[in-house]
Amino acid sequence: KAEQTRPELDFLIDGMVIKVRDFATRSALGATDRFPRWAIAFKFAAEETTTIVRDITWEVGRTGKLTPRAHLDAVELAGATIRHATLNNWDDIQRKKVGIGSRVFIRRSNDVIPEILAAVEGDIPERQAEKPTVCPACGAHVEQRGAHIFCTNSLSCAPQIAGRLAHYASRDAMDIDTFSEKTAALLVEEMQLKSIPDLYDMTAEDFAGLPGFKEKKTGNLIAAIENSKDCSLGAFVFAIGIPNVGSKTARDL
């Protein structure tokens, strides 16, 4: 019934949550690290539409993994304007038969993340997507490991360095206030930061002339970096980015 009346609401919803009302029962049921066991969310079927893929580029993450990103003709979907969608890997592109100029079905996965489902049946793209042979950011050789393609230059590939710095500063890690992914990329580009320890060598003078960094913002960031020295061991283990070690595993270790 709720899904049927969804279009009549004057606000957007993507599902419903059913929960136990009795607090004693809630306490007995408990919770995992991320979710309460006394509540469950039901998602409605995601809305779908079609649009045209105008380009496919490859983005480099902190682990060196190259992820294809589709650039789309802008389309309205579930209350948002969609211009980009992530494809998982090269095999995903082939399986979904997506190329440049393809008309594709898209939806917002969980009504949040834009996702390409497949090319429209019978669609013929203007040209096929190209599998990268070098890193688009640093030009280094790439290699395929399992389903994914990785840049082999972990030491000086700028997006990898910026990704590691942003992860290190994130809320569940060292929680360095005001340090965003954008800030990490700026420091790597303008100040040639190469590694996490470089953060602790920065002084206020280093930020002089840096776009967007006035005296107050610089002071706040320097203070936040200094405060991060007082942290829990679990947060630090998570922050350094050991493969397959999430925040809970880091605390357990």
Coordinates of C-alpha atoms in Angstrom, one line a residue:
K1 CA 0.0 0.0 0.0
A2 CA 2.8 2.4 0.9
E3 CA 4.5 1.9 -2.5
Q4 CA 1.2 2.5 -4.3
T5 CA 0.6 5.8 -2.5
R6 CA 4.3 6.9 -2.9
P7 CA 3.6 9.2 -6.0
E8 CA 0.9 11.1 -4.0
L9 CA 3.3 12.2 -1.3
D10 CA 4.8 15.7 -1.4
F11 CA 8.2 14.4 -0.3
L12 CA 10.5 11.7 -1.7
I13 CA 10.8 8.3 0.0
D14 CA 12.7 5.2 -1.2
G15 CA 11.3 2.7 1.3
M16 CA 10.0 2.0 4.8
V17 CA 11.5 1.0 8.1
I18 CA 9.7 -1.5 10.3
K19 CA 11.0 -1.6 13.9
V20 CA 10.2 -3.1 17.3
R21 CA 8.6 -0.5 19.6
D22 CA 9.3 -2.1 23.0
F23 CA 12.7 -0.9 24.3
A24 CA 13.3 -4.0 26.5
T25 CA 12.9 -6.2 23.4
R26 CA 15.2 -3.8 21.5
S27 CA 17.9 -4.2 24.2
A28 CA 17.5 -8.0 24.1
L29 CA 17.9 -8.1 20.3
G30 CA 20.9 -5.9 20.3
A31 CA 22.8 -4.5 17.2
T32 CA 25.7 -5.2 15.0
D33 CA 28.5 -2.7 14.4
R34 CA 26.4 -1.0 11.8
F35 CA 22.8 -2.0 12.1
P36 CA 20.2 -2.6 14.8
R37 CA 18.7 -6.1 14.9
W38 CA 15.4 -4.7 16.0
A39 CA 14.7 -2.8 12.8
I40 CA 14.6 -3.7 9.1
A41 CA 14.4 -1.5 6.0
F42 CA 12.4 -2.4 3.0
K43 CA 13.4 -0.6 -0.3
F44 CA 10.9 0.1 -3.0
A45 CA 11.8 -0.9 -6.6
A46 CA 14.1 1.7 -8.1
E47 CA 12.8 4.0 -10.8
E48 CA 14.4 3.5 -14.3
T49 CA 14.9 5.7 -17.4
T50 CA 17.1 5.8 -20.4
T51 CA 19.8 8.3 -21.6
I52 CA 22.9 8.4 -23.9
V53 CA 26.5 7.7 -22.9
R54 CA 28.7 10.5 -24.3
D55 CA 32.0 9.3 -22.9
I56 CA 33.7 6.8 -20.6
T57 CA 36.7 7.8 -18.6
W58 CA 38.8 6.0 -16.0
E59 CA 39.3 7.2 -12.4
V60 CA 42.1 6.1 -10.1
G61 CA 41.3 5.4 -6.4
R62 CA 43.6 5.2 -3.4
T63 CA 44.4 1.5 -3.9
G64 CA 45.3 2.2 -7.6
K65 CA 42.1 0.6 -8.9
L66 CA 40.9 2.1 -12.2
T67 CA 37.1 2.5 -12.2
P68 CA 35.2 3.4 -15.4
R69 CA 32.9 6.4 -15.2
A70 CA 30.2 7.0 -17.8
H71 CA 29.4 10.6 -18.8
L72 CA 25.7 10.9 -19.7
D73 CA 23.2 13.2 -21.2
A74 CA 21.6 14.8 -18.2
V75 CA 18.4 13.2 -17.1
E76 CA 16.0 13.6 -14.2
L77 CA 15.6 10.5 -12.1
A78 CA 14.0 10.1 -8.6
G79 CA 14.4 13.7 -7.7
A80 CA 17.9 14.2 -8.9
T81 CA 19.7 15.3 -12.2
I82 CA 22.0 12.4 -13.3
R83 CA 25.0 13.2 -15.4
H84 CA 27.5 10.5 -14.4
A85 CA 27.3 6.8 -13.5
T86 CA 29.9 4.4 -12.3
L87 CA 30.6 1.1 -14.2
N88 CA 32.2 -1.5 -12.0
N89 CA 35.1 -2.7 -14.2
W90 CA 36.0 -3.6 -17.8
D91 CA 34.0 -6.9 -17.7
D92 CA 31.0 -4.9 -16.5
I93 CA 31.2 -2.7 -19.6
Q94 CA 31.4 -5.7 -21.9
R95 CA 28.6 -7.6 -20.1
K96 CA 26.3 -4.6 -20.3
K97 CA 27.3 -3.9 -24.0
V98 CA 27.9 -0.2 -23.2
G99 CA 29.9 2.0 -25.7
I100 CA 30.2 5.6 -26.6
G101 CA 26.9 6.8 -27.9
S102 CA 24.9 3.9 -26.4
R103 CA 21.4 4.4 -25.2
V104 CA 21.3 2.8 -21.8
F105 CA 18.9 2.0 -19.0
I106 CA 19.8 3.7 -15.7
R107 CA 18.5 3.6 -12.2
R108 CA 19.6 5.0 -8.8
S109 CA 20.7 2.0 -6.8
N110 CA 18.9 2.2 -3.5
D111 CA 17.6 5.5 -4.9
V112 CA 21.0 7.0 -4.3
I113 CA 23.9 5.8 -6.6
P114 CA 23.4 6.1 -10.3
E115 CA 23.8 2.7 -12.0
I116 CA 23.8 1.6 -15.6
L117 CA 21.8 -1.6 -16.0
A118 CA 22.5 -2.3 -19.7
A119 CA 22.3 -0.9 -23.2
V120 CA 18.9 -0.8 -24.8
E121 CA 18.3 -4.0 -26.8
G122 CA 19.4 -3.6 -30.4
D123 CA 21.5 -0.5 -29.6
I124 CA 24.6 0.1 -31.7
P125 CA 27.2 2.4 -30.2
E126 CA 29.1 5.0 -32.2
R127 CA 32.3 3.4 -31.0
Q128 CA 33.4 0.9 -28.4
A129 CA 35.0 1.8 -25.1
E130 CA 38.7 1.3 -24.8
K131 CA 40.5 -0.8 -22.2
P132 CA 43.3 1.3 -20.6
T133 CA 46.9 0.2 -21.1
V134 CA 48.4 2.9 -19.0
C135 CA 47.2 4.9 -15.9
P136 CA 45.2 8.0 -17.1
A137 CA 46.6 10.0 -14.2
C138 CA 50.4 9.2 -14.2
G139 CA 51.0 7.2 -17.4
A140 CA 52.4 4.2 -15.5
H141 CA 51.8 0.6 -16.7
V142 CA 48.6 -1.0 -15.5
E143 CA 47.9 -4.7 -14.7
Q144 CA 44.7 -6.7 -14.3
R145 CA 44.2 -8.5 -11.0
G146 CA 41.0 -10.5 -11.0
A147 CA 38.2 -8.4 -12.3
H148 CA 39.9 -5.1 -11.8
I149 CA 42.7 -3.1 -13.5
F150 CA 45.3 -1.4 -11.2
C151 CA 47.9 1.3 -11.7
T152 CA 51.3 -0.1 -10.7
N153 CA 52.7 3.2 -9.5
S154 CA 51.7 3.5 -5.9
L155 CA 54.5 5.9 -4.9
S156 CA 53.9 8.9 -7.1
C157 CA 50.4 8.6 -8.7
A158 CA 48.7 11.7 -7.5
P159 CA 45.1 10.4 -7.2
Q160 CA 46.4 7.4 -5.1
I161 CA 48.3 9.7 -2.8
A162 CA 45.3 12.1 -2.4
G163 CA 43.0 9.1 -1.8
R164 CA 45.2 7.7 0.9
L165 CA 45.5 11.1 2.6
A166 CA 41.7 11.6 2.5
H167 CA 41.1 8.1 3.9
Y168 CA 43.6 8.8 6.7
A169 CA 41.8 12.0 7.6
S170 CA 38.3 10.6 7.4
R171 CA 35.8 10.5 10.4
D172 CA 36.3 6.8 11.2
A173 CA 40.1 7.1 10.9
M174 CA 42.1 10.1 12.3
D175 CA 39.0 12.4 12.1
I176 CA 41.0 15.5 10.9
D177 CA 38.3 18.2 10.8
T178 CA 38.0 20.3 7.6
F179 CA 40.3 17.9 5.7
S180 CA 38.3 16.8 2.6
E181 CA 39.1 14.8 -0.6
K182 CA 39.2 18.2 -2.3
T183 CA 41.8 19.5 0.2
A184 CA 43.9 16.3 -0.2
A185 CA 44.0 16.7 -4.0
L186 CA 44.9 20.4 -3.7
L187 CA 47.8 19.6 -1.3
V188 CA 49.1 16.9 -3.5
E189 CA 49.0 19.1 -6.6
E190 CA 50.2 22.4 -5.0
M191 CA 52.5 21.2 -2.2
Q192 CA 53.7 17.9 -3.7
L193 CA 52.7 15.9 -0.6
K194 CA 53.9 12.3 -1.2
S195 CA 52.9 10.4 2.0
I196 CA 50.9 10.6 5.2
P197 CA 53.9 11.7 7.4
D198 CA 54.2 14.8 5.2
L199 CA 51.0 16.1 6.8
Y200 CA 52.8 16.5 10.1
D201 CA 55.6 18.5 8.6
M202 CA 53.3 21.3 7.3
T203 CA 53.4 24.7 8.8
A204 CA 51.1 27.7 8.4
E205 CA 53.7 29.3 6.1
D206 CA 53.3 26.4 3.6
F207 CA 49.7 27.4 3.0
A208 CA 50.5 31.0 2.0
G209 CA 49.0 31.8 -1.4
L210 CA 47.1 28.4 -1.6
P211 CA 43.7 28.9 -3.1
G212 CA 40.9 29.1 -0.5
F213 CA 43.2 29.0 2.5
K214 CA 43.0 32.2 4.6
E215 CA 44.6 32.6 8.0
K216 CA 41.6 31.2 10.0
K217 CA 41.1 28.1 7.7
T218 CA 44.8 27.4 7.8
G219 CA 44.9 27.6 11.6
N220 CA 42.0 25.3 12.0
L221 CA 43.5 22.7 9.7
I222 CA 46.9 22.8 11.4
A223 CA 45.2 22.5 14.8
A224 CA 43.1 19.5 13.6
I225 CA 46.2 17.7 12.3
E226 CA 47.9 18.3 15.6
N227 CA 44.9 17.0 17.5
S228 CA 44.9 13.8 15.4
K229 CA 48.1 12.7 17.2
D230 CA 45.9 11.9 20.2
C231 CA 43.9 9.0 18.7
S232 CA 42.9 5.4 19.5
L233 CA 45.0 2.6 18.1
G234 CA 42.0 1.1 16.3
A235 CA 41.4 4.4 14.4
F236 CA 45.1 4.5 13.5
V237 CA 45.2 0.9 12.2
F238 CA 42.1 1.7 10.0
A239 CA 43.6 5.0 8.9
I240 CA 46.8 3.5 7.4
G241 CA 44.7 1.6 4.9
I242 CA 45.6 -2.1 5.3
P243 CA 43.8 -4.0 2.6
N244 CA 40.6 -5.7 3.8
V245 CA 40.8 -4.1 7.3
G246 CA 37.7 -2.0 7.9
S247 CA 37.0 0.1 11.0
K248 CA 35.5 -2.8 13.0
T249 CA 38.3 -5.2 12.1
A250 CA 40.8 -2.5 13.1
R251 CA 39.2 -2.1 16.5
D252 CA 39.2 -5.9 17.0
L253 CA 42.9 -6.1 16.1

